Coordinates of C-alpha atoms and ligand atoms in Angstrom, one line a residue:
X1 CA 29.6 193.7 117.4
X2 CA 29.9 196.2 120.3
X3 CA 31.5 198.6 118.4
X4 CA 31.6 202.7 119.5
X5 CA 32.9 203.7 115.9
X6 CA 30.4 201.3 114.4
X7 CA 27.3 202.8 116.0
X8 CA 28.4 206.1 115.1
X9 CA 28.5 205.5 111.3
X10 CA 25.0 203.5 111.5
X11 CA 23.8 206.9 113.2
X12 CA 22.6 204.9 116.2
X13 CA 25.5 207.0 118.5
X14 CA 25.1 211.0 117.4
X15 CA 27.7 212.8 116.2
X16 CA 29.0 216.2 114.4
X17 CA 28.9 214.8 110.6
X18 CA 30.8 216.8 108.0
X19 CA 30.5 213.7 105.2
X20 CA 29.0 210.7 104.3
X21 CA 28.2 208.4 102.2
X22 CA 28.0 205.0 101.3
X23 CA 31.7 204.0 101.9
X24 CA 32.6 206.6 105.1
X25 CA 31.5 208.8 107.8
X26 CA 33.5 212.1 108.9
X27 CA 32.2 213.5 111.8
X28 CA 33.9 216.1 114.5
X29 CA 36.3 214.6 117.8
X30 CA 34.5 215.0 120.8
X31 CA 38.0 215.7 122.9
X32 CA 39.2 218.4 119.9
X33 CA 43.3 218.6 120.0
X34 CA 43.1 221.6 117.6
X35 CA 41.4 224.0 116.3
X36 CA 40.0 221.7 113.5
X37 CA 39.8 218.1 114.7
X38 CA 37.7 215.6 112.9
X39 CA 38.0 211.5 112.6
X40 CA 37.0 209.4 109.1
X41 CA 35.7 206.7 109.2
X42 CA 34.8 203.3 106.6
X43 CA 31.6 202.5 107.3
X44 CA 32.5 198.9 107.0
X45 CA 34.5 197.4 110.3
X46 CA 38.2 197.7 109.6
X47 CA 40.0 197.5 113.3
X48 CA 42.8 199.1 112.1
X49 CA 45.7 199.9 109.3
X50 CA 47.0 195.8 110.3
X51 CA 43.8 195.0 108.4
X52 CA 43.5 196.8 105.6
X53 CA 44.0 194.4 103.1
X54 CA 43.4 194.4 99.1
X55 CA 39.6 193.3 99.5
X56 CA 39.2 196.1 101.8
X57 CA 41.7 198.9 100.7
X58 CA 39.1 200.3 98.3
X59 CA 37.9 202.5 100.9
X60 CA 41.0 204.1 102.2
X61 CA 41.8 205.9 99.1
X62 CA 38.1 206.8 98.7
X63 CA 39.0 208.4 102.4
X64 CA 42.0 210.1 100.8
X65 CA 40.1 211.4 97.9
X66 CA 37.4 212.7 100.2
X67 CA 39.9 214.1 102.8
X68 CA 41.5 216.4 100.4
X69 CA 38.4 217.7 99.3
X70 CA 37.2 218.1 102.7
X71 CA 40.4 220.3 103.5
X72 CA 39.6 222.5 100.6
X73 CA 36.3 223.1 101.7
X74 CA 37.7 223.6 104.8
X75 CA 40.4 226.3 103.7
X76 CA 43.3 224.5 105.4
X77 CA 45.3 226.3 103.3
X78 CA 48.1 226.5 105.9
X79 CA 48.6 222.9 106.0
X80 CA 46.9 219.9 108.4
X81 CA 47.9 216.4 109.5
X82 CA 46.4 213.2 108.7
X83 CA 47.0 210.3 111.5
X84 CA 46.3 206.8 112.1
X85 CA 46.8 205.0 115.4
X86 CA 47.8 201.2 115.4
X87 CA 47.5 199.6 118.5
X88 CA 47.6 200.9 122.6
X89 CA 51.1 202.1 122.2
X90 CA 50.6 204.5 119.6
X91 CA 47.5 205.4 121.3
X92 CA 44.7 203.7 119.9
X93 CA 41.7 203.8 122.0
X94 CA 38.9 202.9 119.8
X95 CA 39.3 199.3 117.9
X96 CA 37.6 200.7 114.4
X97 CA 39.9 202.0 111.8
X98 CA 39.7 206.3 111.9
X99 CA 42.3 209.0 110.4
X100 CA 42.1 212.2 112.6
X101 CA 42.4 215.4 110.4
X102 CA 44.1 218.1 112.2
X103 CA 44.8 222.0 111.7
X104 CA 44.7 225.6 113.1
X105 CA 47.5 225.2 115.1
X106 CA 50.9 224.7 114.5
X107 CA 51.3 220.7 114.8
X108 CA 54.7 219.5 116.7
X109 CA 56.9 216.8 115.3
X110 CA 57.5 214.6 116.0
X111 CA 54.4 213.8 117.8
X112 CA 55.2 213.1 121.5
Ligands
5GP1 P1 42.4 207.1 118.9 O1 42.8 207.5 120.3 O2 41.8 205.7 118.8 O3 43.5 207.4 117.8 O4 41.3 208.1 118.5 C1 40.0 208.0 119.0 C2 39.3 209.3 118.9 O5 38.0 209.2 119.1 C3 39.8 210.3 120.1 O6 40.4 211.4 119.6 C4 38.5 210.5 120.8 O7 38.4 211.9 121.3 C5 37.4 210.3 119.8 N1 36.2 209.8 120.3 C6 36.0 208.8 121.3 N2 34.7 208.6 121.5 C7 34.0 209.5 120.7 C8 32.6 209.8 120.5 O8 31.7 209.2 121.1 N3 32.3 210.7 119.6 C9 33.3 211.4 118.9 N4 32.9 212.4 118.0 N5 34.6 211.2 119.1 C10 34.9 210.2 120.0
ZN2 ZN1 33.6 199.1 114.1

């Protein structure tokens, strides 16, 4: 499959990694919308939260576990955002399930 997000957790597309392991990738946006900007990933090919589903969902609350732990590490002590895209409208542009982390700024809502 011809997939960007894919690539980038098999490591054959570079990118900033923070975390991984055998279940996820988390690795720096390219096109940063604050100060701390970074995208998780399962490593498996999930295109989106419409198909997460309970033979798959094992992996979003190991990307929950590891996102907390991640913003600790981090010191995002004054607070940070977690968001998922669904589909063109909400602005998805890649087809391969990722939560942005964002922080360092103050974060608008609701989101425009
Ligand atoms: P979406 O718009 O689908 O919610 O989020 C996709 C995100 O992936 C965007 O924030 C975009 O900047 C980021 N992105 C797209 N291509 C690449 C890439 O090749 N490397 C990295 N690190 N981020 C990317
Ligand atoms: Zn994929």
């Amino acid at each position: 499959m011809d997939c960007l997000f894919c690539k980038i957790a098999a490591g054959e597309i570079p990118s900033n990694k923070l975390y991984e392991d055998q279940w996820m990738t988390a690795f720096y946006d390219i096109d940063p919308q604050a100060p701390v900007h970074f995208l998780v990933i399962p490593k498996q090919h999930i295109g989106s939260v419409s198909e997460i589903n309970a033979d798959n969902s094992q992996v979003v609350a190991r990307i929950f576990e590891r996102i907390a732990i991640l913003a600790k590490e981090l010191g995002l002590t004054d607070g940070y955002r977690v968001v998922t895209n669904i589909g063109a409208a909400a602005g998805q542009t890649v087809p391969h399930l990722h939560f942005h982390v964002l922080a360092g700024r103050n974060l608008g809502w609701p989101p425009g």
